[in-house]
CSV table of C-alpha atoms and ligand atoms in Angstrom, one decimal:
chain,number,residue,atom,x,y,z
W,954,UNK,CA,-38.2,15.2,-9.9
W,955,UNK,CA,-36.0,15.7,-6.7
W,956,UNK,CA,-32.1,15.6,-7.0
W,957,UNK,CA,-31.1,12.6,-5.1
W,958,UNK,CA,-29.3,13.2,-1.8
W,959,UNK,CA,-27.7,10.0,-2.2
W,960,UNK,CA,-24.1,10.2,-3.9
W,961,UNK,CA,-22.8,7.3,-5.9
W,962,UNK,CA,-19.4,5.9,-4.4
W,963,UNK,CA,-16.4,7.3,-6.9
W,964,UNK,CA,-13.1,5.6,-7.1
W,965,UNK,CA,-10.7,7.4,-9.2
W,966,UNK,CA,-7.2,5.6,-10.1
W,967,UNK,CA,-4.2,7.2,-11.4
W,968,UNK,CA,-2.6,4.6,-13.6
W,969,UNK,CA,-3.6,2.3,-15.2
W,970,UNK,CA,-0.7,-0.2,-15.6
W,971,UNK,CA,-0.4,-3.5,-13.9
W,972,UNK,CA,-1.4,-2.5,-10.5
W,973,UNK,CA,-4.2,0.1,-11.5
W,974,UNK,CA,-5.4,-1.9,-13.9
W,975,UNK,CA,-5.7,-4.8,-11.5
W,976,UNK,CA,-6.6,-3.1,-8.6
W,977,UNK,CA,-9.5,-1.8,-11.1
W,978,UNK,CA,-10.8,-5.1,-11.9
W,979,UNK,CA,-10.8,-6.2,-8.4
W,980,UNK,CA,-12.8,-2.7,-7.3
W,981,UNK,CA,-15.9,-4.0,-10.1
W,982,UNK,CA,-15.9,-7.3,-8.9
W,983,UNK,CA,-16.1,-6.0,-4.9
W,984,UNK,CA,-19.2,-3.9,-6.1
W,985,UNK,CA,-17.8,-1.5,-3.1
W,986,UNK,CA,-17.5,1.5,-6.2
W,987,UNK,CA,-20.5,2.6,-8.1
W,988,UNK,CA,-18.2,5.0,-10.1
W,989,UNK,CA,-14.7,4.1,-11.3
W,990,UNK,CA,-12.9,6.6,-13.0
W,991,UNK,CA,-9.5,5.9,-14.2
W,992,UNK,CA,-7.0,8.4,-15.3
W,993,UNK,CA,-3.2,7.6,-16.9
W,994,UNK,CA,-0.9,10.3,-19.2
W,995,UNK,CA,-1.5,7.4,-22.3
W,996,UNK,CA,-5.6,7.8,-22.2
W,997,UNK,CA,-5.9,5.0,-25.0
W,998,UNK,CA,-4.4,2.8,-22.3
W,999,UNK,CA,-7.1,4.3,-19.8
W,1000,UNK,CA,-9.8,3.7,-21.9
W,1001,UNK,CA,-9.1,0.5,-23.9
W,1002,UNK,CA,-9.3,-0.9,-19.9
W,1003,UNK,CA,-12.4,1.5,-19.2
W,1004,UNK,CA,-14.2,0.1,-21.9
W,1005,UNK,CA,-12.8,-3.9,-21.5
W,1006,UNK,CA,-14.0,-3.4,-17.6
W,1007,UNK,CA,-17.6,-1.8,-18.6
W,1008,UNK,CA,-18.3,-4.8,-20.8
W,1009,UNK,CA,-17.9,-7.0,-17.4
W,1010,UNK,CA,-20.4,-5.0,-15.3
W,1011,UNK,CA,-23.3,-7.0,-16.9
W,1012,UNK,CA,-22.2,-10.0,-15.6
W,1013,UNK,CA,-21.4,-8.5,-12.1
W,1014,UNK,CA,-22.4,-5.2,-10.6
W,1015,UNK,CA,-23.9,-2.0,-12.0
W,1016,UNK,CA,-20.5,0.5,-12.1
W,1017,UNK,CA,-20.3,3.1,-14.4
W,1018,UNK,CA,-16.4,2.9,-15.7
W,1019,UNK,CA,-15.0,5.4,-17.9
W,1020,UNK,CA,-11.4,6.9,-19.0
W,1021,UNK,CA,-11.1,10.3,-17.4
W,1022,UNK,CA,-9.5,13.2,-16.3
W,1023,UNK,CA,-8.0,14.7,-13.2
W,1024,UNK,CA,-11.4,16.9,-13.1
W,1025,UNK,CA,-13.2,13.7,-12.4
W,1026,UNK,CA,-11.4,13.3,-9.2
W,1027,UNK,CA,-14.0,16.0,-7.7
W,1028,UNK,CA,-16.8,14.1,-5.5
W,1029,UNK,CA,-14.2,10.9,-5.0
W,1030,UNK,CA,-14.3,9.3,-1.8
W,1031,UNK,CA,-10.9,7.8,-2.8
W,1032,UNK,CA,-8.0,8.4,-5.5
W,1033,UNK,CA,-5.6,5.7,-5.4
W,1034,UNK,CA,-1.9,6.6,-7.3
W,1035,UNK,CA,-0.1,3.5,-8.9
W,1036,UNK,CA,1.4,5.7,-11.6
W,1037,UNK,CA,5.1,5.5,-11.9
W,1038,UNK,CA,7.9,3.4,-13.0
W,1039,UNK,CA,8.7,-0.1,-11.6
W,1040,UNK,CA,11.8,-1.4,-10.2
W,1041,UNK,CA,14.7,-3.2,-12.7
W,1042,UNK,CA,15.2,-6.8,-11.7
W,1043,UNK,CA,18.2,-5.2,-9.9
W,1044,UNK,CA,16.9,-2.0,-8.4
W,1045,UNK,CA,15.7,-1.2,-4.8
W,1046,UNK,CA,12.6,0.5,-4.6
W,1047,UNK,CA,14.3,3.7,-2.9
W,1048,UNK,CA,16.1,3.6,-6.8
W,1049,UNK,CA,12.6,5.1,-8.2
W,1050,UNK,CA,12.6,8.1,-6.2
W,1051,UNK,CA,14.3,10.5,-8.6
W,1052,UNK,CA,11.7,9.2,-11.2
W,1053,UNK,CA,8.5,9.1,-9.5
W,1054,UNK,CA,9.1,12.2,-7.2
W,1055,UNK,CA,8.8,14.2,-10.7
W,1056,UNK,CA,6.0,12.3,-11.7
W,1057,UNK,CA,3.9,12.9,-8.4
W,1058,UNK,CA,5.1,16.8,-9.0
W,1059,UNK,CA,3.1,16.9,-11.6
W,1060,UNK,CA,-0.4,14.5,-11.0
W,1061,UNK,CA,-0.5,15.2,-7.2
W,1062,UNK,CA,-1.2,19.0,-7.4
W,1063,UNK,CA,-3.5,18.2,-10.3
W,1064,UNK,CA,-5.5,15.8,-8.0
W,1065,UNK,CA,-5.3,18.3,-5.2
W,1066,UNK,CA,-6.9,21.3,-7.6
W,1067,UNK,CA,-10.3,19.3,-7.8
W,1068,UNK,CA,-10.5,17.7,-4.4
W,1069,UNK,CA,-10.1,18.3,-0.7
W,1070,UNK,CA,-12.4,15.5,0.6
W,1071,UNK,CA,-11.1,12.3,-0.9
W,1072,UNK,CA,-8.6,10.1,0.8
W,1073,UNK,CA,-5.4,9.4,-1.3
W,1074,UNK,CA,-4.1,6.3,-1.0
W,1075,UNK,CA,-0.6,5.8,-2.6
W,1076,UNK,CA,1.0,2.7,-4.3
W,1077,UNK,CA,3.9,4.0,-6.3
W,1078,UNK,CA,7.2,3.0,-5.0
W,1079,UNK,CA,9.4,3.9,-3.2
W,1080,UNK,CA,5.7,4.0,-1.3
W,1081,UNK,CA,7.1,5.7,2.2
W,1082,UNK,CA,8.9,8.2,0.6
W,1083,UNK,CA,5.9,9.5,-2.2
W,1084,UNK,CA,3.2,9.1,0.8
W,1085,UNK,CA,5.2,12.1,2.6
W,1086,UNK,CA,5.8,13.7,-1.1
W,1087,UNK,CA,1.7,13.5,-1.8
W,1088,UNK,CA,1.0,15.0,1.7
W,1089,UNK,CA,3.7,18.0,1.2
W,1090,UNK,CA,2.2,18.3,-2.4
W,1091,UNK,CA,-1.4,18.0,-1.7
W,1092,UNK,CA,-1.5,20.0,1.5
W,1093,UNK,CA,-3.9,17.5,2.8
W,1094,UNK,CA,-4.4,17.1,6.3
W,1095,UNK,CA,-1.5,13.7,6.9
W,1096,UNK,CA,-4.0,11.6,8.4
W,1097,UNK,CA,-5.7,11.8,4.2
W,1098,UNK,CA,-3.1,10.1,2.8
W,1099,UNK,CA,-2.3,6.3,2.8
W,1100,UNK,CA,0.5,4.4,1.5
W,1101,UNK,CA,-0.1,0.7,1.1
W,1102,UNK,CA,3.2,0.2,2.8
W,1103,UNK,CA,3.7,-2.9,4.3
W,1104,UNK,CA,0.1,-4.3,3.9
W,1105,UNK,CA,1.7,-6.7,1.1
W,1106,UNK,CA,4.5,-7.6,2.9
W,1107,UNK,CA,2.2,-8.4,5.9
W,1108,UNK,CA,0.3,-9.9,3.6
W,1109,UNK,CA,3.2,-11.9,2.3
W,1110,UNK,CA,4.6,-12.8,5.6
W,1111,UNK,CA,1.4,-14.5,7.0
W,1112,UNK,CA,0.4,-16.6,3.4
W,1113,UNK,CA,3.9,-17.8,4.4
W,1114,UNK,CA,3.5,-18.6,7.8
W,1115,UNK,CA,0.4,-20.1,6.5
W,1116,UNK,CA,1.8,-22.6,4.1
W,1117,UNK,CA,5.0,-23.5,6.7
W,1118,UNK,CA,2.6,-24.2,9.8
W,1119,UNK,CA,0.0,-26.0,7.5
W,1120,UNK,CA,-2.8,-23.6,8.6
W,1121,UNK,CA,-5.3,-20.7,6.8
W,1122,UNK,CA,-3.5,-17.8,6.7
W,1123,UNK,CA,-6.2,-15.6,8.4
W,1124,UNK,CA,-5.8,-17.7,11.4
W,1125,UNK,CA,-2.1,-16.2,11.3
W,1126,UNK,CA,-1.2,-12.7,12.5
W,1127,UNK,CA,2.3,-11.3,11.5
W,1128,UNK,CA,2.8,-7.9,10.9
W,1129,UNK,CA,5.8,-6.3,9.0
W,1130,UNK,CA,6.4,-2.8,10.2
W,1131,UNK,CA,9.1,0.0,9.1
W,1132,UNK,CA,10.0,0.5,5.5
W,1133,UNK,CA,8.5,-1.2,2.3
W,1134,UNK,CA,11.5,-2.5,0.9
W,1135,UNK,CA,15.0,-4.1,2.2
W,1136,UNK,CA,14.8,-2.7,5.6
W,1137,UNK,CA,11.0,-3.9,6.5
W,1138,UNK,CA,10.9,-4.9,10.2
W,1139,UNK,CA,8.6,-8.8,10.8
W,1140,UNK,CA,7.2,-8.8,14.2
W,1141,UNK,CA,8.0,-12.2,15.8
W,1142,UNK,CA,7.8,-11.4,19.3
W,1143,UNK,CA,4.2,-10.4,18.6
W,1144,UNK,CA,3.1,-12.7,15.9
W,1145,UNK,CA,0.3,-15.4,17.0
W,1146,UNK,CA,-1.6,-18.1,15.5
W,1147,UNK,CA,-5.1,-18.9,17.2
W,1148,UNK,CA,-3.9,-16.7,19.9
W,1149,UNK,CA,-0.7,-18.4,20.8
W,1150,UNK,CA,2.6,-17.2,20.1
W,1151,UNK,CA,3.9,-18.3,17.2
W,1152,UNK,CA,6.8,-20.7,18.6
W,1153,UNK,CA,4.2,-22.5,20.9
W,1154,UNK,CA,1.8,-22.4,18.4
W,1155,UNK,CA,4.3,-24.8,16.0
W,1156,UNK,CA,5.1,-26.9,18.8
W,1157,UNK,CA,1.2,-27.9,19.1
W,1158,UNK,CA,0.9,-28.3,15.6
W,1159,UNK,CA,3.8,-30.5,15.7
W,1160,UNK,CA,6.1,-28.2,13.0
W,1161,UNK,CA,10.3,-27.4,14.1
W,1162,UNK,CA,10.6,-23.8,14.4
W,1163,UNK,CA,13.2,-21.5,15.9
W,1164,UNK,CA,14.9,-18.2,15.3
W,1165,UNK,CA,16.4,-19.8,12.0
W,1166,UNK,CA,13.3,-20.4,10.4
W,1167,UNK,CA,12.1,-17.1,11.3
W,1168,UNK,CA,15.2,-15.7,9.6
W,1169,UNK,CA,14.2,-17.9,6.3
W,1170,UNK,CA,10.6,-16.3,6.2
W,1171,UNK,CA,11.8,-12.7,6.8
W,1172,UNK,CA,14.3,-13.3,4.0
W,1173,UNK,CA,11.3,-14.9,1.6
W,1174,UNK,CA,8.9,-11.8,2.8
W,1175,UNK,CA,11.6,-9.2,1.9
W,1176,UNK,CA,12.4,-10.8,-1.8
W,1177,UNK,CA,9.4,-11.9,-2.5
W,1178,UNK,CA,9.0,-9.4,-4.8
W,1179,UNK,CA,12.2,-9.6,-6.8
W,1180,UNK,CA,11.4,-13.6,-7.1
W,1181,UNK,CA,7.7,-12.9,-8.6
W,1182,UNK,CA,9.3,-10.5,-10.9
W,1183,UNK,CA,12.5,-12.7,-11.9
W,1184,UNK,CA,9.5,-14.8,-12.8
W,1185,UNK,CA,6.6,-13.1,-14.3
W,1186,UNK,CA,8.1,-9.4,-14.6
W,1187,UNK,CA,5.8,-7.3,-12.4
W,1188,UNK,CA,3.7,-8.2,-9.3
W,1189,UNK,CA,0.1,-6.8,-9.2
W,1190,UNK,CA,-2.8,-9.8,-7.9
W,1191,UNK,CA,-1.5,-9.3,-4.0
W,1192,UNK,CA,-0.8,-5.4,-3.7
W,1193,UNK,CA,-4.0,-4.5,-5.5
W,1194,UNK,CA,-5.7,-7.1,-3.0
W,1195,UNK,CA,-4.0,-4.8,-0.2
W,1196,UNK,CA,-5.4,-1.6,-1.7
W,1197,UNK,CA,-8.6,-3.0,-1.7
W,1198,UNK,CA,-8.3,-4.0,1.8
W,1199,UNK,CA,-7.9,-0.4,2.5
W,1200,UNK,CA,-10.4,1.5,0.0
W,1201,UNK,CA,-13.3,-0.9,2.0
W,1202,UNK,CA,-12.0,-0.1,5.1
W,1203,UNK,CA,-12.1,4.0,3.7
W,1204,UNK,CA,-15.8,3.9,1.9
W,1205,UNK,CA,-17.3,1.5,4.6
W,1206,UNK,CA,-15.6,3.5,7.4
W,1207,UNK,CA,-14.6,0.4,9.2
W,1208,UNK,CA,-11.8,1.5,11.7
W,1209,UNK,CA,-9.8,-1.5,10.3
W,1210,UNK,CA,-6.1,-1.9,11.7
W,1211,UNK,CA,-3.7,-2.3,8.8
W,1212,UNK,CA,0.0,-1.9,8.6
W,1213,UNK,CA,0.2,0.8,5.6
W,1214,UNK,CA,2.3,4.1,5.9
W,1215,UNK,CA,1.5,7.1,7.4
W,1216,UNK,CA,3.6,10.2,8.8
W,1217,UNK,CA,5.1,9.6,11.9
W,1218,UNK,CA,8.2,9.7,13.8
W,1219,UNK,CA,8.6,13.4,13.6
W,1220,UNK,CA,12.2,14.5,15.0
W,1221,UNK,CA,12.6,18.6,16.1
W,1222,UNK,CA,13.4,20.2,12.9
W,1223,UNK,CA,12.0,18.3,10.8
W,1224,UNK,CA,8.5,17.0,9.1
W,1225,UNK,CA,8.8,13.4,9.4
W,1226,UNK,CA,8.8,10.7,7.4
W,1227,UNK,CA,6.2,8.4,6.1
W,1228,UNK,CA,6.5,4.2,7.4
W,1229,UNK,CA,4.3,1.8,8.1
W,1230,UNK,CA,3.1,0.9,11.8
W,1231,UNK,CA,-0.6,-0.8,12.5
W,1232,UNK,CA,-3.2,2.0,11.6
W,1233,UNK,CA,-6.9,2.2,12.4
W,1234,UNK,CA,-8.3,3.4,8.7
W,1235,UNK,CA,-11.8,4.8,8.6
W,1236,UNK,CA,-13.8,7.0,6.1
W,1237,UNK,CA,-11.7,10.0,7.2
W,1238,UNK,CA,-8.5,8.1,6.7
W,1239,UNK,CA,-5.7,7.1,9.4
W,1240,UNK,CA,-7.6,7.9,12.9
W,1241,UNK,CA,-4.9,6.3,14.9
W,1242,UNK,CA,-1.4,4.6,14.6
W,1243,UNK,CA,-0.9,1.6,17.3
W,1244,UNK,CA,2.3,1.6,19.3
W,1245,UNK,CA,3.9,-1.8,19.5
W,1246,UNK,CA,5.4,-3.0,22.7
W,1247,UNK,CA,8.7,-4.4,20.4
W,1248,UNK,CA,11.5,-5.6,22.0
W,1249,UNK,CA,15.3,-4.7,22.1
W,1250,UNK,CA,16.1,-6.5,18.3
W,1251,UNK,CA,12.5,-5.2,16.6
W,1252,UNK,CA,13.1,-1.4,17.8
W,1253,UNK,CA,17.0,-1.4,16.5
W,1254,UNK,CA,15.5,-2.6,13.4
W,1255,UNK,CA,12.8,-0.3,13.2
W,1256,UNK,CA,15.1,2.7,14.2
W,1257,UNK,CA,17.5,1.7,10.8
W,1258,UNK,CA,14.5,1.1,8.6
W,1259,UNK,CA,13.2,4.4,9.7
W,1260,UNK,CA,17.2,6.1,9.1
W,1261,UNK,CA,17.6,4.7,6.0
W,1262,UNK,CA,14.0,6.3,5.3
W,1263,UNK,CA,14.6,10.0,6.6
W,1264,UNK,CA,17.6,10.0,4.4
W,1265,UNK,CA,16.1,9.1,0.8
W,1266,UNK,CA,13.0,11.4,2.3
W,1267,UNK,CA,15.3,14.0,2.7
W,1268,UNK,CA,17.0,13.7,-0.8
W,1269,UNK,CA,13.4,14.0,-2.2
W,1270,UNK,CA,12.8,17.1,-0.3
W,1271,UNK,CA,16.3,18.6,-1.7
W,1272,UNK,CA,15.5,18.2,-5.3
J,1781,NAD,P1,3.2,-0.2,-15.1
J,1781,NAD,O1,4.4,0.3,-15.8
J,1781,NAD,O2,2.5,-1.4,-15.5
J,1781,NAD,O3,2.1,1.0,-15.0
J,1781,NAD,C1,2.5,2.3,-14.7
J,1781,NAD,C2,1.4,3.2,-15.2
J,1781,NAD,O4,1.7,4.5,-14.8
J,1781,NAD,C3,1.3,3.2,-16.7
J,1781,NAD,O5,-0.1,3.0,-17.0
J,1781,NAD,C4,1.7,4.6,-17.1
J,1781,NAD,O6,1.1,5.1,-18.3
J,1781,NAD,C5,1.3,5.4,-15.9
J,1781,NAD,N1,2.0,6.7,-15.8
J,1781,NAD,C6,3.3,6.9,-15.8
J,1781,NAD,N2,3.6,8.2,-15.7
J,1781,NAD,C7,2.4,8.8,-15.5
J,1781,NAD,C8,1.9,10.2,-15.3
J,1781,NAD,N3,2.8,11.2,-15.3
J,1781,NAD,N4,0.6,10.4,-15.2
J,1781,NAD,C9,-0.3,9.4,-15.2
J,1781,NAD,N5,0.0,8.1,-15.4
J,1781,NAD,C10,1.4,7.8,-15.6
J,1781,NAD,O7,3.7,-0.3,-13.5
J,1781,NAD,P2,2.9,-1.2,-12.4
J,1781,NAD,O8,3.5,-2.6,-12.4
J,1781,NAD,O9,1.5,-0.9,-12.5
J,1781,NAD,O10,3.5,-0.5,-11.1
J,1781,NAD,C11,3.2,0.9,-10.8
J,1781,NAD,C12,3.9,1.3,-9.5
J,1781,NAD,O11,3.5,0.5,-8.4
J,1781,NAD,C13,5.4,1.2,-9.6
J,1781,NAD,O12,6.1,2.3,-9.0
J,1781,NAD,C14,5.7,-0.1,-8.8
J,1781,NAD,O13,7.0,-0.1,-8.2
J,1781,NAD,C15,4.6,0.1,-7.7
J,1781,NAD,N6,4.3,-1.1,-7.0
J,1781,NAD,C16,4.0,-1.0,-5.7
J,1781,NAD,C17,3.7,-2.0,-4.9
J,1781,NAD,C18,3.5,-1.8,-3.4
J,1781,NAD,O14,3.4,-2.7,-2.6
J,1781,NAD,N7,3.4,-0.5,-3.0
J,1781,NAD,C19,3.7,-3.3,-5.5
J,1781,NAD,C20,3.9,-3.5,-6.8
J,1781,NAD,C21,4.2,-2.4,-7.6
């Protein structure tokens, strides 16, 4: 018999906590993966959830699922890192850089020993400052490595405006730009709703807004997070949602623009720093980053979201 030419689509993930775990489940159901392999320092963990998600695959798609090692990440199209400690109910996510710096020290090289071809897509927090860490530690090419960034708080933001202006979310577009944490940037003088601009938009639909209530949503998008986790101790459903938005656009090559973070913003003298800005993602990765014409308030914000990141990017690069 021939060898096939065709090669099954491999999605390795490297931890398998909430998120990976998660983010696992919602890979089977997509059917986008014919070949999830997931890969955490406690393998029981990895393989109690490779076996619980094979039983499902009956009732869904065909996927082969198994526990496995970094070796396995050879012939991914995608490895996706969610590894790491989570933030304390009173931590920022720049807190977990000490932490998870180490730990990407010592899974990022083992991912890069077995492959050069896959796109890494990163989750850990803080998620700016490990993107640049995975692309100094790979030695990938930067446009191969992906933060999620600010998809969730996007993401966030517009199931917000959503629910305030009484409309589906997807006819809302709202991006959060910068840093994902307490320095995130919103993008009200570009966000729209059918096309309009947002005020004129809530005007037609007959719902007050001004420059207070944009405040309120920013303040919601930005501790959002801490208010799931005050709640139910981790958040998971909406950011492994957002990874998934990006692995499709990766293994269908769909050129899909998405706020997630990417290396930019290089200074002279140094290698830049990893934020998030609208990027067209295809099968090769990041292909292009769109400039947004901000005004005056968004680009002072931007500027100290993007100083507050080249400093903690700069501890990590000390240590
Ligand atoms: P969790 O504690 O549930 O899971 C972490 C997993 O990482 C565990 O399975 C653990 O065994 C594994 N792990 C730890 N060290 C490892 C190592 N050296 N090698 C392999 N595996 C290792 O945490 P979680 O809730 O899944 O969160 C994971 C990360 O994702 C955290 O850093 C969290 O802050 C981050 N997060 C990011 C976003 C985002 O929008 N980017 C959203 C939520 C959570």
């Amino acid at each position: 018999m021939e060898a096939s030419v065709v090669s099954p689509v491999r999605v390795a993930i490297v931890g398998t906590g909430h998120v990976g775990a998660t983010f696992a489940y919602a890979l089977l159901l997509s059917g986008l993966a014919a070949e999830i392999v997931l890969i955490n320092r406690d393998a029981a963990d990895a393989e109690g959830e490779a076996m619980d998600l094979a039983h499902a695959t009956p009732l869904v798609r065909p996927a082969r699922v198994w526990a496995g090692g970094y070796a396995d990440c050879a012939g991914a199209a995608v490895v996706v890192i969610t590894a790491g400690a989570t933030q304390g109910e009173h931590d920022s996510r720049l807190d977990l850089a000490e932490q998870n710096g180490a730990i990407f020290r010592s899974i990022v090289p083992q991912i890069a020993r077995y492959t050069t071809t896959a796109v890494l897509v990163v989750a850990t927090n803080p998620v700016d400052v490990l993107t640049y860490a995975t692309i100094q530690l790979s030695g990938l090419p930067p446009g191969r490595v992906i933060g999620s960034g600010t998809i969730l708080d996007t993401s966030r933001l517009q199931s917000l405006l959503g629910e305030r202006l009484g409309v589906d979310p997807r006819s809302v577009h709202a991006d959060v730009i910068g840093e994902h944490g307490d320095n995130q940037v919103p993008v009200w003088s570009l966000a729209t709703v059918g096309g309009a601009p947002v005020r004129d938009a809530a005007r037609s639909l007959g719902v007050p807004f001004d420059a207070g209530t944009e405040r309120e949503l920013a303040k919601a998008t930005r501790e959002a997070a801490h208010r799931v986790v005050d709640r139910k101790g981790a958040t998971y459903y909406a950011v492994a949602t957002g990874l998934m938005r990006i692995v499709e656009a990766i293994v269908r090559d769909q050129r899909t623009v998405l706020t997630v973070s990417t290396l930019a913003d290089h200074e002279p003298g140094d290698d830049g720093i990893c934020f998030s800005m609208p990027a067209m993602i295809g099968a090769q990765g990041v292909h292009r980053i769109v400039q947004l014409p901000l005004d005056a308030d968004e680009r002072h914000a931007l500027r100290r979201s993007t100083d507050t990141l080249r400093k903690a990017t700069s501890a990590y690069d000390r240590r």
